[in-house]
Amino acid sequence: MAGHEIPEPADRKRVADHTAHPEAAEEARHSCDPAFQHGVVVGFDGSTSSERALAYAIGMARRSGSGLIIVHVANRLPTTVWAGCEPPVFVDVPDHRTEVLGLELACADHLSEVPWVLVERGGDICHELEEVGREYAADAIVVGSTHGLVGRIFGSVAGRLARRAQRPVVVIP
């Protein structure tokens, strides 16, 4: 019908044009649950030091009234696949440890005190923890200290994270 316009309802949500504003596209891609905005990020792998870091992070999140973002950076083992006469291809073999950790955390009584979410990432631990911290606009990142020969040779995760992070890093011994 020419000449007639159907008015838009006042409560209709507008769809953002992400091509016009690249920063809007970035914000839409990383929109997180508001309960976890300005929360506490904690690195967790099931080790004793990460369990201590988790306990501290729970208390920190409870005191600040924020959510807890538990991050497990999965070990992705590079595997070579040879297919006939084609060159070898490197494939990431997923680590199913996150599923086990998620079940353990779901059964933990001490996590009932705060809202929490488990995030799995793959890659460099320091980079991924800082990236999750950025996505959730975290107030702090809590990690356990690394002990042993590997930490002395390659540098500890806590030390590398403290040098590069854009937010406070709490290292739990």
Coordinates of C-alpha atoms in Angstrom, one line a residue:
M1 CA 0.0 0.0 0.0
A2 CA 1.7 3.1 -1.2
G3 CA 1.5 6.1 1.0
H4 CA 1.0 4.2 4.3
E5 CA 3.7 3.6 6.8
I6 CA 3.4 1.1 9.6
P7 CA 4.8 2.8 12.7
E8 CA 7.4 0.9 14.7
P9 CA 6.4 -0.1 18.2
A10 CA 8.1 2.0 20.8
D11 CA 9.4 -1.0 22.7
R12 CA 10.9 -2.6 19.6
K13 CA 14.6 -3.3 19.9
R14 CA 16.8 -1.9 17.2
V15 CA 19.4 -4.2 15.6
A16 CA 22.8 -2.6 15.6
D17 CA 24.6 -2.3 12.3
H18 CA 28.0 -3.8 13.2
T19 CA 29.5 -2.7 9.9
A20 CA 29.0 1.0 10.8
H21 CA 30.6 0.7 14.2
P22 CA 33.3 -1.9 14.6
E23 CA 33.5 -1.3 18.4
A24 CA 29.8 -2.2 18.7
A25 CA 30.5 -5.5 16.9
E26 CA 33.3 -6.2 19.4
E27 CA 31.0 -5.4 22.4
A28 CA 28.2 -7.6 21.0
R29 CA 30.6 -10.5 20.5
H30 CA 31.9 -10.3 24.1
S31 CA 28.6 -9.5 25.9
C32 CA 28.6 -11.4 29.1
D33 CA 26.0 -12.0 31.8
P34 CA 25.8 -8.8 33.9
A35 CA 26.1 -10.9 37.1
F36 CA 29.7 -11.7 36.1
Q37 CA 30.7 -8.2 35.0
H38 CA 33.4 -6.8 37.3
G39 CA 33.8 -10.3 38.8
V40 CA 36.8 -12.2 39.9
V41 CA 38.6 -14.5 37.4
V42 CA 40.4 -17.5 38.8
G43 CA 42.7 -19.9 37.0
F44 CA 41.8 -23.5 37.9
D45 CA 43.3 -26.8 36.9
G46 CA 42.5 -29.0 39.9
S47 CA 46.0 -28.7 41.4
T48 CA 46.4 -28.0 45.1
S49 CA 47.6 -24.4 44.4
S50 CA 44.7 -23.8 42.1
E51 CA 42.3 -25.1 44.8
R52 CA 43.7 -22.6 47.3
A53 CA 43.4 -19.8 44.7
L54 CA 39.8 -20.9 44.1
A55 CA 39.0 -20.7 47.8
Y56 CA 40.5 -17.2 48.0
A57 CA 38.7 -16.1 44.9
I58 CA 35.4 -17.3 46.3
G59 CA 35.9 -15.2 49.4
M60 CA 36.9 -12.2 47.3
A61 CA 33.8 -12.5 45.1
R62 CA 31.5 -13.0 48.1
R63 CA 32.9 -9.9 49.9
S64 CA 32.6 -7.8 46.8
G65 CA 29.1 -9.2 45.9
S66 CA 30.3 -10.2 42.4
G67 CA 30.4 -13.3 40.3
L68 CA 33.2 -15.8 40.0
I69 CA 34.6 -16.7 36.5
I70 CA 36.6 -20.0 36.8
V71 CA 38.9 -20.5 33.9
H72 CA 40.4 -23.8 32.8
V73 CA 43.0 -23.4 30.1
A74 CA 42.9 -26.9 28.5
N75 CA 46.0 -28.6 27.4
R76 CA 45.8 -29.1 23.6
L77 CA 48.3 -31.6 22.5
P78 CA 49.6 -31.1 19.0
T79 CA 49.5 -34.3 17.1
T80 CA 50.9 -35.0 13.7
V81 CA 48.5 -36.7 11.2
W82 CA 50.0 -38.2 8.1
A83 CA 47.6 -38.8 5.2
G84 CA 49.4 -40.7 2.4
C85 CA 51.6 -38.5 0.3
E86 CA 50.3 -35.2 1.7
P87 CA 52.4 -33.2 4.1
P88 CA 51.8 -33.8 7.8
V89 CA 49.1 -31.8 9.5
F90 CA 49.1 -30.7 13.1
V91 CA 45.8 -31.3 14.9
D92 CA 44.7 -30.2 18.4
V93 CA 43.6 -33.0 20.5
P94 CA 41.1 -31.7 23.1
D95 CA 41.6 -32.1 26.8
H96 CA 38.5 -33.6 28.4
R97 CA 39.7 -32.5 31.9
T98 CA 37.3 -29.5 31.8
E99 CA 34.3 -31.7 31.9
V100 CA 35.6 -33.6 34.9
L101 CA 36.5 -30.3 36.6
G102 CA 33.0 -28.9 35.9
L103 CA 31.4 -31.9 37.5
E104 CA 33.6 -31.6 40.6
L105 CA 32.9 -27.9 40.9
A106 CA 29.1 -28.5 40.5
C107 CA 29.2 -30.8 43.5
A108 CA 31.3 -28.5 45.6
D109 CA 29.4 -27.0 48.6
H110 CA 31.6 -24.0 49.0
L111 CA 30.7 -22.7 45.5
S112 CA 27.0 -22.3 46.5
E113 CA 27.9 -19.0 48.2
V114 CA 28.5 -17.1 44.9
P115 CA 27.3 -17.2 41.3
W116 CA 30.0 -18.8 39.1
V117 CA 30.7 -19.9 35.6
L118 CA 33.3 -22.3 34.2
V119 CA 35.0 -21.1 31.0
E120 CA 37.3 -23.4 29.0
R121 CA 40.0 -22.0 26.8
G122 CA 42.9 -23.4 24.9
G123 CA 46.3 -21.7 24.4
D124 CA 48.7 -19.8 26.4
I125 CA 47.5 -19.7 30.1
C126 CA 48.6 -16.1 30.7
H127 CA 47.1 -14.7 27.5
E128 CA 43.8 -16.6 28.0
L129 CA 43.4 -15.5 31.7
E130 CA 43.9 -11.9 30.7
E131 CA 41.6 -12.2 27.7
V132 CA 38.8 -13.6 29.9
G133 CA 39.5 -10.8 32.4
R134 CA 39.1 -8.3 29.6
E135 CA 35.9 -9.8 28.3
Y136 CA 34.3 -9.8 31.7
A137 CA 35.9 -6.5 32.8
A138 CA 37.1 -8.4 35.8
D139 CA 38.3 -6.6 38.9
A140 CA 41.1 -9.1 39.6
I141 CA 42.7 -12.3 38.5
V142 CA 43.6 -14.9 41.1
V143 CA 46.1 -17.7 40.4
G144 CA 48.0 -20.2 42.4
S145 CA 51.8 -20.1 42.5
T146 CA 53.8 -22.5 40.5
H147 CA 56.4 -24.7 42.2
G148 CA 59.0 -26.9 40.6
L149 CA 61.6 -27.1 37.9
V150 CA 59.3 -26.2 35.0
G151 CA 58.3 -22.9 36.6
R152 CA 62.0 -22.0 37.3
I153 CA 63.0 -22.7 33.7
F154 CA 60.1 -21.2 31.7
G155 CA 58.9 -18.7 34.3
S156 CA 55.8 -19.1 36.4
V157 CA 52.3 -18.4 35.1
A158 CA 51.8 -16.0 38.0
G159 CA 55.0 -14.1 37.3
R160 CA 54.3 -13.7 33.6
L161 CA 50.7 -12.8 34.2
A162 CA 51.6 -10.2 36.8
R163 CA 54.0 -8.5 34.3
R164 CA 51.5 -8.4 31.4
A165 CA 48.0 -8.1 33.0
Q166 CA 46.0 -4.9 32.8
R167 CA 44.3 -5.6 36.1
P168 CA 45.4 -6.7 39.6
V169 CA 46.8 -10.2 39.9
V170 CA 46.6 -12.0 43.2
V171 CA 49.0 -14.9 43.6
I172 CA 48.2 -17.5 46.3
P173 CA 51.0 -19.6 47.6

